[in-house]
Each structure stands twice: as C-alpha cells, then as structure tokens.
mmCIF file of C-alpha atoms in Angstrom:
data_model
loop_
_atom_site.group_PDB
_atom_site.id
_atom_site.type_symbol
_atom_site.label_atom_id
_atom_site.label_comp_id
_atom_site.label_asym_id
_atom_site.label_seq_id
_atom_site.Cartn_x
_atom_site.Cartn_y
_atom_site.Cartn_z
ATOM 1 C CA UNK A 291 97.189 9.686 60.124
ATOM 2 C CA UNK A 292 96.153 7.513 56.809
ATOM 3 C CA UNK A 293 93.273 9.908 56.368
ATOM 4 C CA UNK A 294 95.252 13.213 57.039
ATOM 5 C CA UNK A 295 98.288 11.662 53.774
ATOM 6 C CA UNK A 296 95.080 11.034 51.659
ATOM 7 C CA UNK A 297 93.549 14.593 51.880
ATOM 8 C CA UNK A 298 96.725 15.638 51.224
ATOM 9 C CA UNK A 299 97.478 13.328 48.473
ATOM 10 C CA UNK A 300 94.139 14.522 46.948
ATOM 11 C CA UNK A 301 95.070 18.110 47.308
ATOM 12 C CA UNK A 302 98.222 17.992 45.549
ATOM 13 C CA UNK A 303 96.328 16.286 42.676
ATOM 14 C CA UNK A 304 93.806 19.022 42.793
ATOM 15 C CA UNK A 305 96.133 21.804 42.238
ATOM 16 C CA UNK A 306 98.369 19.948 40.070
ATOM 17 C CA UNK A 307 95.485 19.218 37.871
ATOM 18 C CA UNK A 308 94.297 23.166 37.948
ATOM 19 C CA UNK A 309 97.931 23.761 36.731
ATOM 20 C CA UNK A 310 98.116 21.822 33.974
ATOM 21 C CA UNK A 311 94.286 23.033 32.785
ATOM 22 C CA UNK A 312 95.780 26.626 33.194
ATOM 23 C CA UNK A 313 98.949 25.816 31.588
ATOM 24 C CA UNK A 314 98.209 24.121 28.851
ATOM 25 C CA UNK A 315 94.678 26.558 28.221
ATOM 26 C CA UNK A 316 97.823 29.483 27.765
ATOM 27 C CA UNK A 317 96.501 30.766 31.072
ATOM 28 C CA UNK A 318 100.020 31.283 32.405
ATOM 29 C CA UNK A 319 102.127 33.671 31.186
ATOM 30 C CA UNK A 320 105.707 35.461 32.165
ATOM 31 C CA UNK A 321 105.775 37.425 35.765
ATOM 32 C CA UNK A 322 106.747 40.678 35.055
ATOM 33 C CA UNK A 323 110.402 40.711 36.342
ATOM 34 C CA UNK A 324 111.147 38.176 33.660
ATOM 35 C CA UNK A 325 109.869 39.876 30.719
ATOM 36 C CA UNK A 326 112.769 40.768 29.146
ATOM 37 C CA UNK A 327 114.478 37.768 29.693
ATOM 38 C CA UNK A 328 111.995 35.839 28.088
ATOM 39 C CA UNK A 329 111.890 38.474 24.858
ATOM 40 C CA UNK A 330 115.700 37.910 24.720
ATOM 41 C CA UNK A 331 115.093 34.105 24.428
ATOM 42 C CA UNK A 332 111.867 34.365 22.202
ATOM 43 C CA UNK A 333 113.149 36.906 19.884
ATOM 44 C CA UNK A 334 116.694 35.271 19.771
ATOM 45 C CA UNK A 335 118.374 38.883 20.841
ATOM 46 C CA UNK A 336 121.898 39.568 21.526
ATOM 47 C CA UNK A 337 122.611 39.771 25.413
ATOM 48 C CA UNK A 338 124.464 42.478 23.887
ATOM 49 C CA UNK A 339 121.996 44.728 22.624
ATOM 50 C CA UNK A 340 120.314 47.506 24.747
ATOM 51 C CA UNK A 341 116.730 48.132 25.454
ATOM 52 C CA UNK A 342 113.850 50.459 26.019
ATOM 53 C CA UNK A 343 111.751 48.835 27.914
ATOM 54 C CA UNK A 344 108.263 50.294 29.549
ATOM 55 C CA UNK A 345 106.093 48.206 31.973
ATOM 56 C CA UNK A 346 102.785 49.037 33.081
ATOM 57 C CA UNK A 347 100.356 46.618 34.906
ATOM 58 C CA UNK A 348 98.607 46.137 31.401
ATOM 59 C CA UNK A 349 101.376 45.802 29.077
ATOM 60 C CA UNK A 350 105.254 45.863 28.411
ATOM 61 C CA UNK A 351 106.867 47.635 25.146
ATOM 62 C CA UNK A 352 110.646 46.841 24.733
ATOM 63 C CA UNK A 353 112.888 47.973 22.208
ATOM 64 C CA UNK A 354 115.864 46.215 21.694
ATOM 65 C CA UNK A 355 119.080 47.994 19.421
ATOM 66 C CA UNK A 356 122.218 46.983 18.960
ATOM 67 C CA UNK A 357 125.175 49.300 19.760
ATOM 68 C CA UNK A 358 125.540 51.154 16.544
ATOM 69 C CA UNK A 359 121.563 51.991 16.278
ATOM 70 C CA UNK A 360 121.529 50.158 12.698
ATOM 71 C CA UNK A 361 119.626 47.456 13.895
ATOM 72 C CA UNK A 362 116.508 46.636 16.437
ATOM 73 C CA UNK A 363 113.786 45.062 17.138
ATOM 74 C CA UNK A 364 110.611 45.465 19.164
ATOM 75 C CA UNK A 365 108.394 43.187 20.869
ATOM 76 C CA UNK A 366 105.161 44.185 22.977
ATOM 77 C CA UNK A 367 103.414 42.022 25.686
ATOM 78 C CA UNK A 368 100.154 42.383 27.798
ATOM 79 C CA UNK A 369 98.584 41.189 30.641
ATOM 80 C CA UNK A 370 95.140 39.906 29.615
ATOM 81 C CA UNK A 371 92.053 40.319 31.770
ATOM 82 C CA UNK A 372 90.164 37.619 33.120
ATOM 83 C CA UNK A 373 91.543 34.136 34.866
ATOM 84 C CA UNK A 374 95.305 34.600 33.690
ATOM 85 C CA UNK A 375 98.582 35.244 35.624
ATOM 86 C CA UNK A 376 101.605 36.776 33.865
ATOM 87 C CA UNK A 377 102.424 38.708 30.532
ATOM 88 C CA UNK A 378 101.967 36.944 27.090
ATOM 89 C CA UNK A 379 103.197 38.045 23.936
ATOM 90 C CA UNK A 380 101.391 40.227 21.547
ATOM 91 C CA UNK A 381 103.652 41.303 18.489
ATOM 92 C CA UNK A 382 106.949 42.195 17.753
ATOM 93 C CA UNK A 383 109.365 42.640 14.711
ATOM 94 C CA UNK A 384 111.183 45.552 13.269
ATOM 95 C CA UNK A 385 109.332 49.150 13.604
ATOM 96 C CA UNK A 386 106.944 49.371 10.822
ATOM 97 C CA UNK A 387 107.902 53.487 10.346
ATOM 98 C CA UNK A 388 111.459 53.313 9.089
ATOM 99 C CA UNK A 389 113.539 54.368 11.839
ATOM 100 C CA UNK A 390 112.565 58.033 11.301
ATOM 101 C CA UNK A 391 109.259 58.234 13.024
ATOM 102 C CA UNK A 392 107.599 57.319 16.312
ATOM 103 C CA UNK A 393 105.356 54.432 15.932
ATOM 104 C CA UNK A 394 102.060 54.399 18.828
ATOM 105 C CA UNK A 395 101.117 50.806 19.114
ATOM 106 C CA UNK A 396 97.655 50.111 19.991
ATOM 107 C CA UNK A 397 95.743 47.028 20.687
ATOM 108 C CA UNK A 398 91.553 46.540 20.638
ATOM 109 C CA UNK A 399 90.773 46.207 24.221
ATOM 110 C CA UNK A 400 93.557 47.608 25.854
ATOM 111 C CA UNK A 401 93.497 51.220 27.328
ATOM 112 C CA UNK A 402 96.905 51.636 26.958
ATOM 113 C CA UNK A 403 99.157 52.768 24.017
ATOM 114 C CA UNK A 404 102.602 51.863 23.486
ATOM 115 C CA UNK A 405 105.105 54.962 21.891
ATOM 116 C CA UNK A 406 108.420 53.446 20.619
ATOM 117 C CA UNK A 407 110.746 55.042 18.244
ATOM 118 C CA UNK A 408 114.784 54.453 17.569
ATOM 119 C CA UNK A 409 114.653 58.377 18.085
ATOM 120 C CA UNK A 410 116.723 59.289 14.233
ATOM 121 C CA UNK A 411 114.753 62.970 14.912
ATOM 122 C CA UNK A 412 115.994 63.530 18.004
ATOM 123 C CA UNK A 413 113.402 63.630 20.214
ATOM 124 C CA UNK A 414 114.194 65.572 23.273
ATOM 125 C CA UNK A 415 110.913 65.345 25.626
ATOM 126 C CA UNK A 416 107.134 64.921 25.198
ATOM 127 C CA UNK A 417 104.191 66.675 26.501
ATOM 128 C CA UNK A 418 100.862 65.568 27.870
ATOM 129 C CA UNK A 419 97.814 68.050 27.994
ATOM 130 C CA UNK A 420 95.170 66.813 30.132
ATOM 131 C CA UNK A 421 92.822 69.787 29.733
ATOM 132 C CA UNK A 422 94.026 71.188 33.042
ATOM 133 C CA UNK A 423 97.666 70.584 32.872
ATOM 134 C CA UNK A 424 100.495 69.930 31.175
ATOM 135 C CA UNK A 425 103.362 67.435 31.738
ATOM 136 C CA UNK A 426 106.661 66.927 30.397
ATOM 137 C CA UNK A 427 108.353 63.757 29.914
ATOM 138 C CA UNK A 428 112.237 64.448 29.113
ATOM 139 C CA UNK A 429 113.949 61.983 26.417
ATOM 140 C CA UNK A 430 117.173 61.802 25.844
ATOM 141 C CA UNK A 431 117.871 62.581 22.015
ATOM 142 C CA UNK A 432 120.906 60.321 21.743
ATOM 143 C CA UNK A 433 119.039 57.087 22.393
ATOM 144 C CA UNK A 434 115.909 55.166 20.914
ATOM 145 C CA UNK A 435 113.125 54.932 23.709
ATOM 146 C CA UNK A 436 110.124 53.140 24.653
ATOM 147 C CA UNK A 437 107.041 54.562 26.349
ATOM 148 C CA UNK A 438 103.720 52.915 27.716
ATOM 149 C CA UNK A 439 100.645 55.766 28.396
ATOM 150 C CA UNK A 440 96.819 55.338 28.639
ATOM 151 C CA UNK A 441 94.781 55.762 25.546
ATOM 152 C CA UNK A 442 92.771 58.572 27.551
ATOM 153 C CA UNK A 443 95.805 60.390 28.964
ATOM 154 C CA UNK A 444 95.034 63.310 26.728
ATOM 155 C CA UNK A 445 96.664 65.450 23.964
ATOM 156 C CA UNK A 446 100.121 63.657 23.582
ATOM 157 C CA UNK A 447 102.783 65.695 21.615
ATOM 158 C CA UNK A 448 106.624 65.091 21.146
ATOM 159 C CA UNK A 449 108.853 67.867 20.074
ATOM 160 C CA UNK A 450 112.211 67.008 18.419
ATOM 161 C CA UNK A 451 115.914 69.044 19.132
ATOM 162 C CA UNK A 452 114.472 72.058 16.888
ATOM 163 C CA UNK A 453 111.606 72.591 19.220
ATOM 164 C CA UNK A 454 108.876 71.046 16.486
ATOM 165 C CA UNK A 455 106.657 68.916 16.948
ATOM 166 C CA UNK A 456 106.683 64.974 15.944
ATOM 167 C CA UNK A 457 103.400 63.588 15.418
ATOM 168 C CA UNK A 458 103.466 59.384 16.288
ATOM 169 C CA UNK A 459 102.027 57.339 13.622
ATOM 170 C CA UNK A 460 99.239 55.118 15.362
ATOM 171 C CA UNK A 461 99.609 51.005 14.420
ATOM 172 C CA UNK A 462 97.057 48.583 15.137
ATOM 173 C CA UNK A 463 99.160 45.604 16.485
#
C-alpha cells in the first residue's frame, strides 16, 4: 500500500511539474469556447458590445462594436503548431482601413486569412472562385462582420449593395 501512495505521489509531481514547464514556457493557451471571453477581459470590452466572431481550428478573428457602429475593436488569435494546447493572442486594436474598407489579416505561417470589416459599404455577400466553382457567402449589409478563409481558397471577391465589387486591403499582422 506504501509503495502504491508513493507512485502516486510521484505521478502527481510529474504532471504537475510538466504543467508548470508548459505554463510558464506560454505553452497553454485559451480552449476555444472561451475565446471571447478572454478577448472581453484582455481587451477591456463592454459586455455590451456585439461581435463578429469567426473560429477555425487555426485561428479566431473577432470584431467587437458597440451599438451605434462608432466604435470597435478587433482582436485575432491562433492556434500555434507544435507542443501547445489552446488559442493565444496575436494582434488586435482598431481596423487599420478607416471603417470604410475590408481589412484581410494575414499572418507568416498561417494558411489562413482573416476578412473583417465594420461593413460602412454595405457589403451584401462574397464570392469564392475555386477554378471549378463558385460559392457565395451572404452578409448582411446592416452589420460589421468577421470572416476566417484559407489563404489558398481561391479568387475571393466581395460585392457591396450596388452589385460592385470591394477589393480587401491585405495587412500583415
């Protein structure tokens, strides 16, 4: 019985020990159904506010706007490759394109692009041209939105409430 509480003993050191190293090496990160808390807390947002929020397996693009669409902010999160458990954050702030355009977030090593925009031209859907296909993604114009794609998707166009198209300004993040 003595030896059985001292394996055990030694196991719960093990794995606390592995813990810590993770934990404090920033191995750990958010799960994915607390993402958005966590931006709330991080970025110090309004419980009030609304999002746009996108989640892939790779990475998380929220948009957060307060009720009158005068003021937002944005923050982006990924799940990094390699020994590591959870989203961490990657870059946030206020949309670099002044409200009137669609900004495309990419980040070096990630095959995945991240298309926000507080939608002041009204964009009503978006269409992706694979080479064999097309598919339409319908936005509502009334309301700023937040959308995660791969890089390699294809030829990515957004049209606004006149039928033209909106090209996304691409930012490094």
């Amino acid at each position: 019985m003595k030896r059985l509480s001292k394996y055990a003993g030694i196991s719960i050191i093990v794995v606390f020990v592995i813990f810590s190293f993770l934990y404090f090496n920033d191995n750990i990160g958010i799960s994915k159904s607390r993402i958005e808390k966590d931006a709330r807390i991080a970025g110090k947002i309004d419980d009030r506010w609304q999002v746009a929020k996108a989640t892939t397996d790779t990475m998380s693009a929220m948009l957060f706007y307060d009720a009158n669409l005068e003021y937002h902010t944005f923050l982006i999160y990924v799940n990094r490759k390699g020994l590591s458990y959870g989203y961490f954050f990657k870059g946030g702030g206020s949309l670099i394109v002044d409200d009137v355009d669609i900004a495309g977030y990419y980040i070096d090593g990630y095959q995945e692009k991240a298309y926000m925009s507080m939608n002041k031209q009204q964009i009503i859907k978006m269409e992706i041209d694979d080479g064999n296909t097309i598919k339409t993604i319908k936005i509502d114009n009334t309301k700023p939105f937040s959308i995660v794609l791969p890089i390699n998707q294809g030829i990515i166009k957004f049209y606004d409430i006149n039928g033209d198209t909106v090209e996304p300004i691409r930012i490094p993040l």
